[in-house]
mmCIF file of C-alpha atoms and ligand atoms in Angstrom:
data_model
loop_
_atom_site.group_PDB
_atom_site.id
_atom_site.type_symbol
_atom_site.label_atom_id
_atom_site.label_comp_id
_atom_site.label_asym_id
_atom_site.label_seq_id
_atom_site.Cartn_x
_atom_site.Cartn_y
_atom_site.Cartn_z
ATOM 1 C CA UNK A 1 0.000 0.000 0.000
ATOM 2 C CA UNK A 2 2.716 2.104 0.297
ATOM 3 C CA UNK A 3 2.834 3.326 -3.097
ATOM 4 C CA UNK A 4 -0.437 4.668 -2.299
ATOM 5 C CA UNK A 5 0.316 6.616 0.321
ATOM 6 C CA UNK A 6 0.080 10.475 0.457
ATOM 7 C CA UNK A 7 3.730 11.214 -0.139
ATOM 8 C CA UNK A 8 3.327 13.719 1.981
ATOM 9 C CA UNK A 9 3.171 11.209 4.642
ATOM 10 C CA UNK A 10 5.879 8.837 4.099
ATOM 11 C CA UNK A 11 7.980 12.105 4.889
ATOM 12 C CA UNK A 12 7.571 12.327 8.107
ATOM 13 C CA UNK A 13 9.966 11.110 10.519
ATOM 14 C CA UNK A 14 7.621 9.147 13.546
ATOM 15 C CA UNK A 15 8.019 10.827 16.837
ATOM 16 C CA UNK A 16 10.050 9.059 19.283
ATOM 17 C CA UNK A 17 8.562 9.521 22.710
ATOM 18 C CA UNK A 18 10.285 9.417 25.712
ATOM 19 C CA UNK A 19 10.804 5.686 27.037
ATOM 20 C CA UNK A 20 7.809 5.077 29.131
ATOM 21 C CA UNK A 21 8.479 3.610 32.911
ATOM 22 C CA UNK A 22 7.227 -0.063 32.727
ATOM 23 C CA UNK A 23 9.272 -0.597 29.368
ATOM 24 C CA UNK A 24 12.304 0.492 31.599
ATOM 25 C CA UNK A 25 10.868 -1.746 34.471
ATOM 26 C CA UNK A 26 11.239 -4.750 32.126
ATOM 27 C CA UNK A 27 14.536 -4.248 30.301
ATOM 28 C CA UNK A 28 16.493 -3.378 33.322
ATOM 29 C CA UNK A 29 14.890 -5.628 35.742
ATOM 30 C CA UNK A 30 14.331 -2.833 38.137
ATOM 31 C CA UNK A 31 12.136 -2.368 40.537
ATOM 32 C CA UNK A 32 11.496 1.251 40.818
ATOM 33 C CA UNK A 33 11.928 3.424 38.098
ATOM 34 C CA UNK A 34 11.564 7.482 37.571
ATOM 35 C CA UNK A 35 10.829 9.703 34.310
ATOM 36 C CA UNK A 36 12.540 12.855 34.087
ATOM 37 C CA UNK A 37 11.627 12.685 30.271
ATOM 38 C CA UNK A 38 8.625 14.400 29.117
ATOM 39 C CA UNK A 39 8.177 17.264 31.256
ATOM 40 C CA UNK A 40 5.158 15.877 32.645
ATOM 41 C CA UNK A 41 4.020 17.707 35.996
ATOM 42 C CA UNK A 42 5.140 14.872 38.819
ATOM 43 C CA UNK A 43 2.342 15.545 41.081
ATOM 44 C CA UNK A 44 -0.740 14.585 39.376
ATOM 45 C CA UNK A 45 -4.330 16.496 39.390
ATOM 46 C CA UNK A 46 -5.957 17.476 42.842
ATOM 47 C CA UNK A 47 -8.507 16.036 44.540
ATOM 48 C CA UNK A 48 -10.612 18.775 42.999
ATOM 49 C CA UNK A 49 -9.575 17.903 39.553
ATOM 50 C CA UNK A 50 -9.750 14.340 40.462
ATOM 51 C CA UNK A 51 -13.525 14.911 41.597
ATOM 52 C CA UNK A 52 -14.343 16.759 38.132
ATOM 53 C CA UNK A 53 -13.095 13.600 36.595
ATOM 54 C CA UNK A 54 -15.364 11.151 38.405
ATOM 55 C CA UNK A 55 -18.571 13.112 37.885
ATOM 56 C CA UNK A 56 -17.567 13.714 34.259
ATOM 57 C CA UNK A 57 -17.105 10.460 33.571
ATOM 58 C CA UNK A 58 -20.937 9.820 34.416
ATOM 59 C CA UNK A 59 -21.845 11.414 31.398
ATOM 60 C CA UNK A 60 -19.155 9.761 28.731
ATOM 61 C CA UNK A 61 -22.134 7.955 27.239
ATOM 62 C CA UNK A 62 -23.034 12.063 25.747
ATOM 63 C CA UNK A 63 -20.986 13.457 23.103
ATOM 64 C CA UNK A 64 -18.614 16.462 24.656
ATOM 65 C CA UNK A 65 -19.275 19.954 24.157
ATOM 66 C CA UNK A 66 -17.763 20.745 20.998
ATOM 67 C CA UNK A 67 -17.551 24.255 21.378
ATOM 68 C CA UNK A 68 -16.172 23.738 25.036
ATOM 69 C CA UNK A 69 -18.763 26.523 26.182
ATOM 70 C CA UNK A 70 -18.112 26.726 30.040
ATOM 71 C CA UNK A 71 -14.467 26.518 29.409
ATOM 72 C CA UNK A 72 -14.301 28.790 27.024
ATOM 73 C CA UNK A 73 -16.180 31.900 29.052
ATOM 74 C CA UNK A 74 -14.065 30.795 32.190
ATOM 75 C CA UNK A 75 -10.826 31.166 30.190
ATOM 76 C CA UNK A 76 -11.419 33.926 28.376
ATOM 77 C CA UNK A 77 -12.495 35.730 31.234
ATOM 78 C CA UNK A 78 -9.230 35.309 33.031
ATOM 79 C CA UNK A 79 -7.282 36.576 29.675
ATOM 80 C CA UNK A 80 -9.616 39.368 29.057
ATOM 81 C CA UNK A 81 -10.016 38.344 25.466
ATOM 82 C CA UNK A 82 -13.740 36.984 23.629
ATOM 83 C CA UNK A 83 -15.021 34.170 23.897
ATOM 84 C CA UNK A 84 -15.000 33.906 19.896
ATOM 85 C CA UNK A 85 -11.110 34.544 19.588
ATOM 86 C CA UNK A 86 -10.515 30.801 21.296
ATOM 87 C CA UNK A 87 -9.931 27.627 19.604
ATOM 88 C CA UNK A 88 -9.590 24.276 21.695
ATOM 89 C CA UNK A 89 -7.448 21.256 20.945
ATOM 90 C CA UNK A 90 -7.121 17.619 21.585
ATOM 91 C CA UNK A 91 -3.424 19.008 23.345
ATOM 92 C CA UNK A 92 -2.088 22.208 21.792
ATOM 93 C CA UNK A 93 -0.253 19.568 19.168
ATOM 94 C CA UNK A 94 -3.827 19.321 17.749
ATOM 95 C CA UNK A 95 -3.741 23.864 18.195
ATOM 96 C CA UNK A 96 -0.574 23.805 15.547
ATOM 97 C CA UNK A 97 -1.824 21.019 13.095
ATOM 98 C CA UNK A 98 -5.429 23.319 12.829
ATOM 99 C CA UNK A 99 -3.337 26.374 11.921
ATOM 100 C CA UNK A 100 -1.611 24.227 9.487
ATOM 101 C CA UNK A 101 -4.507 22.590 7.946
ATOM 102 C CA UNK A 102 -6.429 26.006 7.706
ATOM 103 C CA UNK A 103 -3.391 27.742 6.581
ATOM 104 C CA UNK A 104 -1.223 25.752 4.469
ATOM 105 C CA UNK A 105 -1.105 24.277 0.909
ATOM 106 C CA UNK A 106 1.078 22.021 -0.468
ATOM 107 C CA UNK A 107 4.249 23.237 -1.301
ATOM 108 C CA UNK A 108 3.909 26.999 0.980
ATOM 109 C CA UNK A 109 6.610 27.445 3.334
ATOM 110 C CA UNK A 110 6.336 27.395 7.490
ATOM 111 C CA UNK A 111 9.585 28.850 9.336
ATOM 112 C CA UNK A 112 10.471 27.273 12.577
ATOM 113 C CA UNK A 113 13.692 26.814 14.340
ATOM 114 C CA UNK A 114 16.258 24.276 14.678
ATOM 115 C CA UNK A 115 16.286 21.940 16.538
ATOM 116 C CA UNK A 116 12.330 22.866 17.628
ATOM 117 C CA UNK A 117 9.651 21.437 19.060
ATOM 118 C CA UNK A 118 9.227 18.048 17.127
ATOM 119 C CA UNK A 119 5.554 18.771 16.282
ATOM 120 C CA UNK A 120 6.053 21.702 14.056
ATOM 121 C CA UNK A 121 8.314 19.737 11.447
ATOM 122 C CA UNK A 122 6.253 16.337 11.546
ATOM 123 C CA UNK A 123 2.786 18.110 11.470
ATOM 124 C CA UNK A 124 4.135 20.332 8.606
ATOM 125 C CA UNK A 125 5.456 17.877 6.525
ATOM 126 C CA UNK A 126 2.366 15.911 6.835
ATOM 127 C CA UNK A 127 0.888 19.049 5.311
ATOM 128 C CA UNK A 128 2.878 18.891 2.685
ATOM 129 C CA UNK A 129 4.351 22.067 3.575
ATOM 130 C CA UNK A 130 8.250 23.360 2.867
ATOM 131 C CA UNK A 131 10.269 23.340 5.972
ATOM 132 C CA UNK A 132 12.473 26.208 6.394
ATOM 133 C CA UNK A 133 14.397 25.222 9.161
ATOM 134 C CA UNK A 134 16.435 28.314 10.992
ATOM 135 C CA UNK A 135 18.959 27.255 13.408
ATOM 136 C CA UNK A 136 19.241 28.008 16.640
ATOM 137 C CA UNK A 137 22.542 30.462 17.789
ATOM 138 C CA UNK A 138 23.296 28.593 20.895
ATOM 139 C CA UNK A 139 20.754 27.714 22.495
ATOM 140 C CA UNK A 140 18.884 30.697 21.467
ATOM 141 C CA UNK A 141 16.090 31.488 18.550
ATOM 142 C CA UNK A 142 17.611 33.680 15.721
ATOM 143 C CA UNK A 143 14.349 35.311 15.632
ATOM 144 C CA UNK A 144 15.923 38.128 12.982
ATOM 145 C CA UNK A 145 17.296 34.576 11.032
ATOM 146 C CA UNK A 146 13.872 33.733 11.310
ATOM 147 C CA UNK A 147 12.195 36.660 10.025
ATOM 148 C CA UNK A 148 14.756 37.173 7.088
ATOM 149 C CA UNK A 149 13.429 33.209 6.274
ATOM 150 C CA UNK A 150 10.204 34.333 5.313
ATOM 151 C CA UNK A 151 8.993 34.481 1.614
ATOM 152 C CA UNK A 152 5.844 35.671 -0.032
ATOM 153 C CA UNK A 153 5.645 31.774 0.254
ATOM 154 C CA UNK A 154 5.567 31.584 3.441
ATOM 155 C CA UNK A 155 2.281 31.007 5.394
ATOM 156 C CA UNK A 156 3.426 30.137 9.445
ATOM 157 C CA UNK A 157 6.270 31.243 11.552
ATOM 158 C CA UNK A 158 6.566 28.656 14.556
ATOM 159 C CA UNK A 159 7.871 30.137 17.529
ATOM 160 C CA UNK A 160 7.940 27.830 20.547
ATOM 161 C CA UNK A 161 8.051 30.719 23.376
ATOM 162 C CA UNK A 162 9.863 29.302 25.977
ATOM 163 C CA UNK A 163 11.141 26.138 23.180
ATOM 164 C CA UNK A 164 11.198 22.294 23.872
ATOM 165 C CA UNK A 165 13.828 21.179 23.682
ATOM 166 C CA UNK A 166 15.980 24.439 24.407
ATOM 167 C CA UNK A 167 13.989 25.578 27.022
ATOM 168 C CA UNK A 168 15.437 29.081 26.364
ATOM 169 C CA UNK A 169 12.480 31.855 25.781
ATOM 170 C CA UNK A 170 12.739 35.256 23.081
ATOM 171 C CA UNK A 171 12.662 38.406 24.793
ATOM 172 C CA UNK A 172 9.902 40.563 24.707
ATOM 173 C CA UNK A 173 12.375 42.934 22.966
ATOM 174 C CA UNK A 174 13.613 40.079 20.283
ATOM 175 C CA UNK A 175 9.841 39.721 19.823
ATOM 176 C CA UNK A 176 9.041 43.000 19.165
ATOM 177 C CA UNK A 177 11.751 43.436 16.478
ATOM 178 C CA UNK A 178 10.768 40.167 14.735
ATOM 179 C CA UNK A 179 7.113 41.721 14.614
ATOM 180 C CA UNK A 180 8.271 45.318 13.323
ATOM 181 C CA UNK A 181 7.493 45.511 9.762
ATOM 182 C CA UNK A 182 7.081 41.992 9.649
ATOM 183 C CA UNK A 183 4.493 40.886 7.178
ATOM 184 C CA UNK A 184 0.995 41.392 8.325
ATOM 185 C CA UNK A 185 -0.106 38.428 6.302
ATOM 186 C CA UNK A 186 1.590 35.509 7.472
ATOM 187 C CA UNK A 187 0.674 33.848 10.683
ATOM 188 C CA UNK A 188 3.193 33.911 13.990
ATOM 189 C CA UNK A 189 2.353 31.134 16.046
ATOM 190 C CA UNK A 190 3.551 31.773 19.360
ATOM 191 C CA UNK A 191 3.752 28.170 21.070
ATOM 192 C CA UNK A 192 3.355 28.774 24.945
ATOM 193 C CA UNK A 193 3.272 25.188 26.208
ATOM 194 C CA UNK A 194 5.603 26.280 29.075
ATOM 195 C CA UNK A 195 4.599 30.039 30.239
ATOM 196 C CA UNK A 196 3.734 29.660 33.660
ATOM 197 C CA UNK A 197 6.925 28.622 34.533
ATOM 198 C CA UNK A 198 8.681 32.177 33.477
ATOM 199 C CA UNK A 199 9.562 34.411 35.522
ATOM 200 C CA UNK A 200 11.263 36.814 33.975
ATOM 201 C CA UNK A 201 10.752 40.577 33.260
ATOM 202 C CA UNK A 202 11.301 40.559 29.658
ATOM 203 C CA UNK A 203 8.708 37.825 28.707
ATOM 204 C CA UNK A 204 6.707 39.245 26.048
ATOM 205 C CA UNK A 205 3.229 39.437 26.731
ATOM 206 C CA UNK A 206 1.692 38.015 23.761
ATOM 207 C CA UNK A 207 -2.058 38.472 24.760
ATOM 208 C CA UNK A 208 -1.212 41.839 24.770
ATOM 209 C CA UNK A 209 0.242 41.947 21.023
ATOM 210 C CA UNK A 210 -3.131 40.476 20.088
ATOM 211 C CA UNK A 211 -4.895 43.772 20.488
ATOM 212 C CA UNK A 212 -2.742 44.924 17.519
ATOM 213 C CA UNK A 213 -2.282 42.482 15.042
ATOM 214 C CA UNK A 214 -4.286 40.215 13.576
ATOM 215 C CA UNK A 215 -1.638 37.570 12.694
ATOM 216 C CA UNK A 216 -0.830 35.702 15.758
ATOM 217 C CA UNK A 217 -1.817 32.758 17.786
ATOM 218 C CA UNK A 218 -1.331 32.006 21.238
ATOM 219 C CA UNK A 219 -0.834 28.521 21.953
ATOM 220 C CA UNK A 220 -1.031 27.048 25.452
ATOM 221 C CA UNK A 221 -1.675 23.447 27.017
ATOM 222 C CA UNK A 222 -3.172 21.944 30.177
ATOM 223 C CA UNK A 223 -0.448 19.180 29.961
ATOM 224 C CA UNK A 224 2.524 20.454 31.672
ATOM 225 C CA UNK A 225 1.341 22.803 34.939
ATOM 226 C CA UNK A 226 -1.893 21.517 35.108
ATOM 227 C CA UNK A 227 -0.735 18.079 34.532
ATOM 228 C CA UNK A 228 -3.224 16.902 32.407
ATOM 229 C CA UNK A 229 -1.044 15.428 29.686
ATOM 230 C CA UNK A 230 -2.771 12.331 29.864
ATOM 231 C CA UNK A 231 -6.341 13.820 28.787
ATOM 232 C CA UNK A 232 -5.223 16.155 26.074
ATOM 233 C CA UNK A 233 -6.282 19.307 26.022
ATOM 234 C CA UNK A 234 -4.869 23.072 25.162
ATOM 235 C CA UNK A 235 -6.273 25.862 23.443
ATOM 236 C CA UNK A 236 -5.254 28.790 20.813
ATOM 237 C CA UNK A 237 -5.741 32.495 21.072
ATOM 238 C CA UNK A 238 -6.020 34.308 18.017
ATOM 239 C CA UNK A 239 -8.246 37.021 16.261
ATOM 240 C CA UNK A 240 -11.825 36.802 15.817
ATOM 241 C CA UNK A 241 -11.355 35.734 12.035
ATOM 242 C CA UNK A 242 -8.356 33.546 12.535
ATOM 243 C CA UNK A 243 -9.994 31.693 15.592
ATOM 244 C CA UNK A 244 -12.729 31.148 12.712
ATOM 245 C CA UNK A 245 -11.008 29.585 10.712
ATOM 246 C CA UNK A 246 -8.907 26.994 12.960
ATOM 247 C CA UNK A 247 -12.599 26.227 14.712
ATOM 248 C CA UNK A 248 -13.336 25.679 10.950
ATOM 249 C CA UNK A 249 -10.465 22.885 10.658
ATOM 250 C CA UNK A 250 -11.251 21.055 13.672
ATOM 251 C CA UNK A 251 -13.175 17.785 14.406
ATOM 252 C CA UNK A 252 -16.615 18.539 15.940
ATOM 253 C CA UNK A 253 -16.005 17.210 18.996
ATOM 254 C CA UNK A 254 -11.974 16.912 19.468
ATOM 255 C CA UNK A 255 -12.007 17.829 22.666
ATOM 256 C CA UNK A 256 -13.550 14.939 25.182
ATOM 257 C CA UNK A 257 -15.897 16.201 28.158
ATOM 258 C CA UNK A 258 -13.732 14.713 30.742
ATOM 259 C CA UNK A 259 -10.822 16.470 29.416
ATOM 260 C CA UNK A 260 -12.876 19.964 29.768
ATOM 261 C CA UNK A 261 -14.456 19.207 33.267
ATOM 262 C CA UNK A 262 -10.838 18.834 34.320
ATOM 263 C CA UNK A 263 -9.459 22.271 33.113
ATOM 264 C CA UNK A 264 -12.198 23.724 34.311
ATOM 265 C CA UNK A 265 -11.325 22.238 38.099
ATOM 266 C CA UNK A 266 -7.762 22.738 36.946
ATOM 267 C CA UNK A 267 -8.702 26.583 36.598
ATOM 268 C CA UNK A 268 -10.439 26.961 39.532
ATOM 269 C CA UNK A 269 -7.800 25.355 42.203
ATOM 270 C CA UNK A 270 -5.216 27.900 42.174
ATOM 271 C CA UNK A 271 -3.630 27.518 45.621
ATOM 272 C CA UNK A 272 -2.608 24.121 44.151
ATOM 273 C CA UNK A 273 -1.112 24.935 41.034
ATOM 274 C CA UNK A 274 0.495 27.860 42.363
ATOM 275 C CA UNK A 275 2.124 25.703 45.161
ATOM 276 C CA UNK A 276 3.391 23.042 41.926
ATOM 277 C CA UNK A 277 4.214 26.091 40.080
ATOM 278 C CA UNK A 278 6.629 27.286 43.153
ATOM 279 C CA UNK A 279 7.831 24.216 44.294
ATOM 280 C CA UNK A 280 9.017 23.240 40.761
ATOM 281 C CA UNK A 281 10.657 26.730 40.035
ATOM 282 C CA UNK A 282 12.400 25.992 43.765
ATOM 283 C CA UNK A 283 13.198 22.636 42.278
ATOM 284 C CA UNK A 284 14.805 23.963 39.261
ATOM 285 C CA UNK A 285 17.451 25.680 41.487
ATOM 286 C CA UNK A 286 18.158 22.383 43.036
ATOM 287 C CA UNK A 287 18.669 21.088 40.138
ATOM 288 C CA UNK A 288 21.198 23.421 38.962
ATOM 289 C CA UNK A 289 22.824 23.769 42.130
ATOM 290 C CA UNK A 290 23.389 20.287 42.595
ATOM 291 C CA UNK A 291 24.640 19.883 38.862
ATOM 292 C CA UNK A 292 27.062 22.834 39.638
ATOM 293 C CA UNK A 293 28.073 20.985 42.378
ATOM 294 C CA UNK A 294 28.752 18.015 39.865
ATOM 295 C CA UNK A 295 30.778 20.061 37.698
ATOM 296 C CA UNK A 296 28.199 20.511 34.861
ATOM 297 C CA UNK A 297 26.723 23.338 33.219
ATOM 298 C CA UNK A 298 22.924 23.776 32.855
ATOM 299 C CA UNK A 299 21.074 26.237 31.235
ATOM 300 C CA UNK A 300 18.821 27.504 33.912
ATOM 301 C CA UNK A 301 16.188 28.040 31.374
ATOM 302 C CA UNK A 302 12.652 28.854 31.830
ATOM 303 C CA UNK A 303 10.517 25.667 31.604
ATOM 304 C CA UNK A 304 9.719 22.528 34.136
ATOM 305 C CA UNK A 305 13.004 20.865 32.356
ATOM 306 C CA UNK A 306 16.433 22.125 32.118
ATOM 307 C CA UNK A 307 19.240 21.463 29.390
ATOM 308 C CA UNK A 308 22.384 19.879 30.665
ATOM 309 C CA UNK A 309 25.774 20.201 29.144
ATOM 310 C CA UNK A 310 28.061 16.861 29.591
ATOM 311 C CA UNK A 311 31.510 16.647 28.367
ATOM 312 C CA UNK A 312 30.449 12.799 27.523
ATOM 313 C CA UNK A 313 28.374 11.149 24.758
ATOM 314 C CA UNK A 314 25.416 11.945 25.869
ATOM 315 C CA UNK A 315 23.621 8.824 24.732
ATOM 316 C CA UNK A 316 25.785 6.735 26.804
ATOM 317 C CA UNK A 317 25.210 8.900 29.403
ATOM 318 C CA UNK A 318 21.441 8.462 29.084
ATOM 319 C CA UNK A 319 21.468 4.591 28.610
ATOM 320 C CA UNK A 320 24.035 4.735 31.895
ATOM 321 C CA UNK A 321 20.821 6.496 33.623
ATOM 322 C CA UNK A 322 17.937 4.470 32.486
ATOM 323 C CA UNK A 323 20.651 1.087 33.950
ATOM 324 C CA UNK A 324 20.106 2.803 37.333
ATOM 325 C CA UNK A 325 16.241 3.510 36.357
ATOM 326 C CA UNK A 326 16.557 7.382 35.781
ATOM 327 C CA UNK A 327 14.698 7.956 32.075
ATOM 328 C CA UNK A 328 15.819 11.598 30.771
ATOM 329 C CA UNK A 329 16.020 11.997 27.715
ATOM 330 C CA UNK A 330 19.047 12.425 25.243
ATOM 331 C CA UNK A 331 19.456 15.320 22.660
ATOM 332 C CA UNK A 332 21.537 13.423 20.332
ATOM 333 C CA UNK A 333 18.095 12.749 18.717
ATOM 334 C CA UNK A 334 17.828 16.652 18.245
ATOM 335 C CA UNK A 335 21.333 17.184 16.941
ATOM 336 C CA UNK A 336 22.256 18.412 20.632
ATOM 337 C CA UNK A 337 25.208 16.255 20.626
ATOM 338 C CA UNK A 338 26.524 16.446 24.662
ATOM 339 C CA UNK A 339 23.051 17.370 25.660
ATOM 340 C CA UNK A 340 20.953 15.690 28.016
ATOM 341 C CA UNK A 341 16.967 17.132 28.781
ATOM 342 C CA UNK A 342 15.919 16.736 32.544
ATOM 343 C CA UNK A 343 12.257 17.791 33.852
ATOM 344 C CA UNK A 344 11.768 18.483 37.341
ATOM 345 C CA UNK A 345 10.294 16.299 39.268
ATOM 346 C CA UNK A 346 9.703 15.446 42.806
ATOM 347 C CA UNK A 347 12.443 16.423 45.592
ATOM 348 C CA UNK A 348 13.043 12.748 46.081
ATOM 349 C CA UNK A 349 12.895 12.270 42.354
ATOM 350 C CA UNK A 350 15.782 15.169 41.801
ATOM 351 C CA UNK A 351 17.710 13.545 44.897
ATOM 352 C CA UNK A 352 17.703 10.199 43.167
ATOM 353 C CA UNK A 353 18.702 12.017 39.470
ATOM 354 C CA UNK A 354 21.994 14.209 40.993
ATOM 355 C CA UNK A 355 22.802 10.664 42.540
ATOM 356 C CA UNK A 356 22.662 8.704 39.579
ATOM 357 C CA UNK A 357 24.445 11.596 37.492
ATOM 358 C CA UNK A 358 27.054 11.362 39.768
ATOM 359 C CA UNK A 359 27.741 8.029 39.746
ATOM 360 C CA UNK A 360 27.986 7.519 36.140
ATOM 361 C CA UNK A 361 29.716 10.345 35.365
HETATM 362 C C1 LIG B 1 4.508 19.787 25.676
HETATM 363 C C2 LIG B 1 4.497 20.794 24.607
HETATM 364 C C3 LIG B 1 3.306 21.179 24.010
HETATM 365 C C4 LIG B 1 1.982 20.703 24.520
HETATM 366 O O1 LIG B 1 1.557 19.582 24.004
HETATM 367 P P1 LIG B 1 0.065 19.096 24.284
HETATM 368 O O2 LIG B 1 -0.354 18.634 22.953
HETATM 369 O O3 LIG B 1 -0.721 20.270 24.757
HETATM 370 O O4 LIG B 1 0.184 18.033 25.294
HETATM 371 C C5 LIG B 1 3.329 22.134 23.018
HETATM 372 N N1 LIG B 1 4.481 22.707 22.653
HETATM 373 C C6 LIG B 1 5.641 22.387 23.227
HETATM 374 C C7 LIG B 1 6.866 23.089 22.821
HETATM 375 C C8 LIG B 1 5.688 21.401 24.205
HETATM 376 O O5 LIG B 1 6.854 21.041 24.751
#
C-alpha cells in the first residue's frame, strides 16, 4: 500500500517519545523506576480535579461539548479576550496542526527553528508544507534569522516561546523586532506550552500583542502545569477571524468532556497549582545547584526541564541512567550532541537524578 500513500506522509519522521516507565521496568529488571523525560508535571491532578473527573465520567455515554462553552467563558475571562477569539485542541499539538490545515497548501513554506519542538516539522510535513528550518545560535532562537526566512511563500512562523527542547524563551524585545514591519499576512504562532513557569521581566506578553495584530496565535496546554497530559487538552488564542477559521479545521467534537471538566477544576484550584508552580521553580534551582556541584553546566532556562551540558556522549550517558532507572532523555536525537533534557520532578525524584548523574559520570 505504500505506493499509495500520500507522499506527503511517508515524509515524516515518527516521533520518538520518551521511554515510558514499565518498558524500563522490564529491560532493566528494576524495581522502581523514575521519568525525568517528558516534562510531565510529577504531582498529578488534585482532589478537585480528580472529583471533576469522576462526575464527568458519568456522562461519557453524551458526546462532549464541541464548542467547550463553560471553558471557554471561564478562560477567556481570566485573559480578558472573547469568547470567539478561542480555539480548543485535543493538546495544543492538535492547536498547531489546525493552523496548518487552515493555513497551508502544499508546497507553501512554514519557518520554525532548529532543533524545535518536534511537532512543528512532523505536522508540517504531513501538510505537505516546505520546511524552512532556521537554526538556533546557541541555544537561542535567531528570531531576525527567522524573520529574514520568510517568503511571499511563506504562510506560518513557529515560535515555541519558551522552546522544547531548548527551554530558552525570546525576549519581549527580540519579539518586538521580529514583529516590526514583519508581514501582516503571514501567521506567527507563538507556542506557549511552558509560560507559567517564566519568571522573567522581559517575557513578552503576547495576549497583549493580540490587540494589535491580527496575525498571531497564542498557543497554550493543560499538559505540563496543570498536569493533564494524559487527557489532552490546550487551546489557541487568536483574532476573531483567525480563531474562525482553525474552529473551521477542527473535528466537531476533538475535545472529550472529561478532558474539559478537568481544566475547568484545573482553573479553579489555584492555591494548588500555584504551590506546583513554586515548588518546581524551587526545584529547578536544586537542580542546577546540585549539577554545579557536579561540575556541569545547565542552562537555567525557563521551563519545568532544564538542558544539561556533559563533556560525555550523551547517549551513553542516558542509557548509563535508564541502567540505574533514571529515564531523561538524550538530545543526540535533536542534533544536541553532549546534551541531556531533565524535567523536574519530585524532591526525592531530583535527589535520586543528581545521585545517579554522579555516579555515572
Ligand atoms: C509539551 C508541549 C506542548 C503541549 O503539548 P500538548 O499537545 O498540549 O500536550 C506544546 N508545545 C511544546 C513546545 C511542548 O513542549
Amino acid at each position: 500500500m505504500k505506493n499509495r500513500a500520500n507522499p506527503n506522509i511517508l515524509k515524516v519522521k515518527p516521533y520518538v517519545p520518551g521511554k515510558p516507565i514499565e518498558e524500563v521496568k522490564r529491560e532493566f529488571k528494576l524495581k522502581s523506576v523514575i521519568k525525568l523525560a517528558s516534562n510531565e508535571n510529577p504531582y498529578g491532578p488534585s482532589s478537585k480535579v480528580l472529583r471533576a473527573i469522576a462526575t464527568a465520567g458519568r456522562s461519557v455515554n453524551r458526546y462532549p461539548d464541541g464548542g467547550c462553552y463553560e471553558l471557554r467563558r471561564e478562560l477567556a475571562k481570566r485573559l480578558d479576550v472573547k469568547p470567539e477569539q478561542m480555539v480548543f485542541g485535543c493538546g495544543s499539538d492538535e492547536v498547531i496542526v489546525l493552523a496548518l490545515r487552515a493555513f497551508v497548501r502544499e508546497g507553501d513554506e512554514v519557518v520554525m527553528a532548529k532543533p524545535s519542538f518536534l511537532v512543528y516539522s512532523i505536522a508540517s510535513a504531513a501538510a505537505g508544507a516546505r520546511l524552512v528550518e532556521v537554526p538556533l545560535r546557541g541555544l537561542c532562537y535567531d528570531l531576525p534569522a527567522m524573520k529574514a526566512a520568510v517568503t511571499p511563500k511563506t504562510k506560518i512562523v513557529f515560535i515555541g516561546n519558551p522552546d522544547n527542547p531548548s527551554g530558552q524563551y525570546s525576549t519581549k524585545a527580540e519579539v518586538a523586532a521580529f514583529l516590526d514591519g514583519f508581514p501582516s499576512d503571514v501567521l506567527v504562532f507563538f507556542d506557549e506550552a511552558y509560560f507559567e513557569y517564566v519568571r522573567a521581566e522581559d517575557y513578552p506578553d503576547t495576549l497583549a500583542l493580540l490587540k494589535s495584530r491580527r496575525n498571531i496565535v497564542v498557543a497554550r496546554t493543560f499538559s505540563k502545569l496543570y498536569g493533564l497530559a494524559g487527557l489532552r487538552i490546550g487551546y489557541g488564542v487568536a483574532d476573531v477571524e483567525v480563531a474562525d477559521l482553525l474552529n473551521r479545521a477542527r473535528e466537531p467534537f476533538n475535545v472529550t468532556s472529561v478532558a474539559q471538566a478537568a481544566a475547568l477544576a484545573a482553573l479553579k484550584d489555584r492555591s494548588y497549582y500555584k504551590k506546583i508552580l513554586d515548588e518546581t521553580c524551587r526545584q529547578r534551582e536544586v537542580v542546577c545547584t546540585g549539577l554545579q556541584k557536579l561540575g556541569l553546566e545547565c542552562s537555567r532556562g525557563a521551563t519545568n526541564f532544564i538542558q544539561v551540558r556533559t563533556s560525555q556522549d550523551s547517549s551513553a550517558l542516558a542509557q548509563a541512567l535508564l541502567k540505574k532507572g533514571v529515564i531523561v532523555r538524550d538530545m543526540a536525537v535533536w542534533g544536541l550532541k553532549n546534551y541531556i533534557r531533565v524535567s523536574i520532578g519530585t524532591p526525592s525524584e531530583n535527589k535520586r537524578f543528581l545521585k545517579a548523574l554522579g555516579e555515572v559520570i
